Amino acid sequence: MIKVLGISGSLRRGSYNTALLRAATKLMPEDASLEVASIRGIPLYDGDVEAQGIPAAVTQLKEAIVAAAGVLLVTPEYNNSIPGVFKNTIDWLSRPPADIRRVFGGRRFAIIGASPGAWGTVLSQNAWLSVMRTLGTQTWFGGRLMIARAGGVFDESGTLKDATVEEHLRQFLAGYVAFLRTPAT
Ligand SMILES: Cc1cc2nc3c(=O)[nH]c(=O)nc-3n(C[C@H](O)[C@H](O)[C@H](O)COP(=O)(O)O)c2cc1C
């Protein structure tokens, strides 16, 4: 069984990105599972807090990443870049630096996102690339998924209602999991 950890970068109850992640859990290929993790409870990064020890919520998320074959980042876009709350989470997960290799090194990430705008998080997804490179991940580029005009893609309860997007998401996940099944380089 291939285990993927999915992290939505939004805290909003009605988040399109969390809805997208929920939809993805139901569209995983056979012999693969997608566990949903949350950024809720991760404090603002503060070196003085770190000096007292890594917060439990951070350690818990780090160990969930280590236990997964791959990590799916589901990112909103704020001001054409990564939302601060999501970047803050990854910044915490990269502490202490001596642990970066264990948590991120060679780990197989993929990035998707949803936005009510016309460009579907393309610039936010691009902004993640330098972060992924810096942390030494092996990010999958075999597919792209940018959900534009998300308001028409999900219903009021956050259920994916667009059949074309659903098929695109299914194909993205199939490609990503096929990548996760190949031996690590
Ligand atoms: C501070 C801020 C900046 C935003 N900037 C962008 C942007 O650059 N591009 C975009 O497509 N949407 C932008 N949005 C709209 C978000 O895509 C929208 O709020 C979306 O619903 C956030 O994701 P969520 O539904 O998962 O919470 C912005 C929203 C906020 C709050």
Short mmCIF file of C-alpha atoms and ligand atoms in Angstrom, two decimals:
data_model
loop_
_atom_site.label_atom_id
_atom_site.label_comp_id
_atom_site.label_asym_id
_atom_site.label_seq_id
_atom_site.Cartn_x
_atom_site.Cartn_y
_atom_site.Cartn_z
CA MET A 1 0.00 0.00 0.00
CA ILE A 2 1.40 3.40 -1.04
CA LYS A 3 0.74 6.01 1.65
CA VAL A 4 0.44 9.66 0.65
CA LEU A 5 0.07 12.51 3.11
CA GLY A 6 -2.00 15.46 1.86
CA ILE A 7 -1.69 18.91 3.41
CA SER A 8 -4.09 21.76 2.59
CA GLY A 9 -2.63 25.22 3.01
CA SER A 10 -5.88 26.85 4.12
CA LEU A 11 -7.47 27.13 7.55
CA ARG A 12 -10.79 28.33 6.16
CA ARG A 13 -13.79 26.11 6.96
CA GLY A 14 -15.13 26.40 3.41
CA SER A 15 -11.69 26.13 1.80
CA TYR A 16 -11.62 25.09 -1.85
CA ASN A 17 -8.17 23.59 -1.31
CA THR A 18 -9.29 21.46 1.61
CA ALA A 19 -12.32 20.43 -0.48
CA LEU A 20 -9.95 19.48 -3.30
CA LEU A 21 -7.87 17.40 -0.91
CA ARG A 22 -11.01 15.68 0.42
CA ALA A 23 -12.07 14.90 -3.16
CA ALA A 24 -8.62 13.46 -3.85
CA THR A 25 -8.95 10.97 -0.97
CA LYS A 26 -11.85 9.36 -2.86
CA LEU A 27 -10.06 9.21 -6.21
CA MET A 28 -6.83 7.46 -5.24
CA PRO A 29 -5.77 4.46 -7.33
CA GLU A 30 -5.99 0.97 -5.92
CA ASP A 31 -3.44 0.04 -3.27
CA ALA A 32 -2.85 3.68 -2.42
CA SER A 33 -4.23 5.85 0.37
CA LEU A 34 -4.29 9.58 1.00
CA GLU A 35 -4.27 10.71 4.61
CA VAL A 36 -5.36 14.29 5.30
CA ALA A 37 -3.13 16.39 7.55
CA SER A 38 -3.84 19.91 8.76
CA ILE A 39 -1.75 23.00 9.38
CA ARG A 40 -4.05 23.94 12.26
CA GLY A 41 -2.17 24.19 15.54
CA ILE A 42 1.19 25.02 13.97
CA PRO A 43 2.36 28.20 15.74
CA LEU A 44 3.97 31.17 14.04
CA TYR A 45 7.65 30.44 13.63
CA ASP A 46 9.68 32.10 16.37
CA GLY A 47 13.32 31.28 17.01
CA ASP A 48 12.80 31.91 20.71
CA VAL A 49 10.03 29.29 20.80
CA GLU A 50 12.29 26.91 18.88
CA ALA A 51 15.03 27.45 21.46
CA GLN A 52 12.61 25.96 24.03
CA GLY A 53 12.02 22.91 21.82
CA ILE A 54 10.14 22.01 18.64
CA PRO A 55 6.37 22.31 19.30
CA ALA A 56 4.49 18.99 19.52
CA ALA A 57 2.23 19.83 16.53
CA VAL A 58 5.33 20.35 14.37
CA THR A 59 6.97 17.11 15.48
CA GLN A 60 3.73 15.21 14.85
CA LEU A 61 3.47 16.55 11.29
CA LYS A 62 7.15 15.85 10.63
CA GLU A 63 6.73 12.22 11.66
CA ALA A 64 3.59 11.89 9.51
CA ILE A 65 5.69 13.06 6.54
CA VAL A 66 8.48 10.61 7.35
CA ALA A 67 5.93 7.77 7.46
CA ALA A 68 4.53 8.65 4.01
CA ALA A 69 5.83 7.64 0.59
CA GLY A 70 4.80 11.00 -0.79
CA VAL A 71 3.41 14.37 0.23
CA LEU A 72 0.70 16.20 -1.73
CA LEU A 73 0.66 19.96 -1.10
CA VAL A 74 -2.71 21.54 -1.89
CA THR A 75 -1.95 25.21 -2.06
CA PRO A 76 -4.04 28.35 -2.22
CA GLU A 77 -2.53 31.46 -3.85
CA TYR A 78 -2.20 34.76 -2.01
CA ASN A 79 -0.86 37.79 -3.82
CA ASN A 80 0.55 35.58 -6.54
CA SER A 81 2.55 33.50 -4.08
CA ILE A 82 2.44 31.01 -1.19
CA PRO A 83 0.04 31.87 1.67
CA GLY A 84 2.03 32.79 4.79
CA VAL A 85 0.31 30.20 6.99
CA PHE A 86 1.34 27.39 4.63
CA LYS A 87 4.92 28.61 4.19
CA ASN A 88 5.15 29.05 7.97
CA THR A 89 4.24 25.38 8.40
CA ILE A 90 6.94 24.21 6.02
CA ASP A 91 9.43 26.57 7.67
CA TRP A 92 8.73 24.94 11.04
CA LEU A 93 9.00 21.47 9.48
CA SER A 94 12.47 22.40 8.25
CA ARG A 95 13.73 22.91 11.80
CA PRO A 96 16.22 21.95 13.05
CA PRO A 97 18.28 22.02 9.83
CA ALA A 98 19.98 18.74 10.82
CA ASP A 99 16.58 17.04 10.34
CA ILE A 100 15.85 18.43 6.84
CA ARG A 101 17.43 15.48 5.08
CA ARG A 102 15.40 12.93 7.06
CA VAL A 103 12.09 14.76 6.59
CA PHE A 104 12.45 16.22 3.08
CA GLY A 105 15.53 14.75 1.41
CA GLY A 106 14.51 12.86 -1.75
CA ARG A 107 10.90 12.78 -0.55
CA ARG A 108 8.43 12.75 -3.38
CA PHE A 109 6.20 15.78 -3.30
CA ALA A 110 3.47 16.90 -5.69
CA ILE A 111 1.67 20.25 -5.79
CA ILE A 112 -1.89 21.11 -6.78
CA GLY A 113 -4.19 23.99 -5.91
CA ALA A 114 -7.53 25.73 -6.37
CA SER A 115 -8.51 29.37 -6.63
CA PRO A 116 -11.68 31.28 -7.49
CA GLY A 117 -9.60 33.27 -9.97
CA ALA A 118 -8.79 32.54 -13.59
CA TRP A 119 -5.27 31.14 -13.14
CA GLY A 120 -5.88 28.42 -10.57
CA THR A 121 -2.79 28.95 -8.35
CA VAL A 122 -0.21 28.77 -11.15
CA LEU A 123 2.01 31.42 -9.53
CA SER A 124 1.68 29.94 -6.05
CA GLN A 125 2.63 26.51 -7.43
CA ASN A 126 5.64 28.09 -9.12
CA ALA A 127 6.64 29.82 -5.89
CA TRP A 128 6.76 26.42 -4.16
CA LEU A 129 9.43 25.19 -6.55
CA SER A 130 12.34 27.05 -4.99
CA VAL A 131 11.23 25.85 -1.55
CA MET A 132 11.03 22.25 -2.77
CA ARG A 133 14.48 22.52 -4.34
CA THR A 134 16.03 24.11 -1.24
CA LEU A 135 14.73 21.29 0.96
CA GLY A 136 16.07 18.62 -1.41
CA THR A 137 12.71 17.05 -2.26
CA GLN A 138 12.08 15.08 -5.41
CA THR A 139 9.03 16.92 -6.69
CA TRP A 140 6.89 15.28 -9.37
CA PHE A 141 6.37 17.29 -12.55
CA GLY A 142 4.62 14.62 -14.61
CA GLY A 143 1.24 16.32 -14.26
CA ARG A 144 -0.23 19.70 -13.39
CA LEU A 145 -3.50 20.53 -11.69
CA MET A 146 -4.62 24.11 -11.31
CA ILE A 147 -8.31 24.45 -10.48
CA ALA A 148 -9.49 27.85 -11.71
CA ARG A 149 -12.90 29.41 -10.94
CA ALA A 150 -13.24 27.03 -8.01
CA GLY A 151 -16.58 28.56 -7.02
CA GLY A 152 -18.21 26.64 -9.85
CA VAL A 153 -16.31 23.42 -9.27
CA PHE A 154 -17.50 22.60 -5.74
CA ASP A 155 -21.03 22.73 -4.35
CA GLU A 156 -21.98 24.54 -1.11
CA SER A 157 -20.99 21.53 0.98
CA GLY A 158 -17.53 21.43 -0.63
CA THR A 159 -18.19 18.38 -2.78
CA LEU A 160 -16.50 18.28 -6.17
CA LYS A 161 -19.28 18.56 -8.74
CA ASP A 162 -17.35 19.09 -12.00
CA ALA A 163 -16.86 15.80 -13.87
CA THR A 164 -14.00 17.15 -16.02
CA VAL A 165 -12.05 18.33 -12.99
CA GLU A 166 -12.76 15.04 -11.26
CA GLU A 167 -11.29 13.11 -14.18
CA HIS A 168 -8.27 15.41 -14.31
CA LEU A 169 -7.72 14.92 -10.58
CA ARG A 170 -8.06 11.14 -10.93
CA GLN A 171 -5.46 11.13 -13.71
CA PHE A 172 -3.11 13.37 -11.76
CA LEU A 173 -3.28 11.04 -8.75
CA ALA A 174 -2.77 7.96 -10.92
CA GLY A 175 0.34 9.49 -12.47
CA TYR A 176 1.71 10.62 -9.12
CA VAL A 177 1.14 7.25 -7.46
CA ALA A 178 2.75 5.48 -10.45
CA PHE A 179 5.78 7.72 -9.83
CA LEU A 180 5.73 6.79 -6.13
CA ARG A 181 5.77 3.10 -7.10
CA THR A 182 9.04 3.49 -9.04
CA PRO A 183 12.25 2.89 -7.10
CA ALA A 184 13.71 6.01 -5.50
CA THR A 185 16.74 7.45 -7.28
C1 LIG B 1 -4.59 37.92 1.06
C2 LIG B 1 -5.21 37.23 -0.13
C3 LIG B 1 -4.59 37.32 -1.35
C4 LIG B 1 -5.12 36.64 -2.46
N1 LIG B 1 -4.42 36.64 -3.64
C5 LIG B 1 -4.84 35.83 -4.64
C6 LIG B 1 -4.03 35.66 -5.80
O1 LIG B 1 -2.97 36.24 -5.95
N2 LIG B 1 -4.47 34.82 -6.78
C7 LIG B 1 -5.65 34.13 -6.64
O2 LIG B 1 -5.98 33.36 -7.55
N3 LIG B 1 -6.44 34.27 -5.56
C8 LIG B 1 -6.05 35.11 -4.56
N4 LIG B 1 -6.81 35.23 -3.41
C9 LIG B 1 -8.10 34.56 -3.36
C10 LIG B 1 -7.93 33.15 -2.87
O3 LIG B 1 -7.59 32.32 -3.97
C11 LIG B 1 -9.24 32.68 -2.24
O4 LIG B 1 -9.48 33.40 -1.05
C12 LIG B 1 -9.29 31.18 -2.00
O5 LIG B 1 -10.60 30.83 -1.67
C13 LIG B 1 -8.29 30.78 -0.92
O6 LIG B 1 -8.19 29.37 -0.84
P1 LIG B 1 -9.16 28.49 0.09
O7 LIG B 1 -10.53 28.52 -0.55
O8 LIG B 1 -8.56 27.13 0.05
O9 LIG B 1 -9.18 29.09 1.46
C14 LIG B 1 -6.32 35.91 -2.32
C15 LIG B 1 -6.96 35.86 -1.06
C16 LIG B 1 -6.41 36.50 0.02
C17 LIG B 1 -7.07 36.37 1.37
#
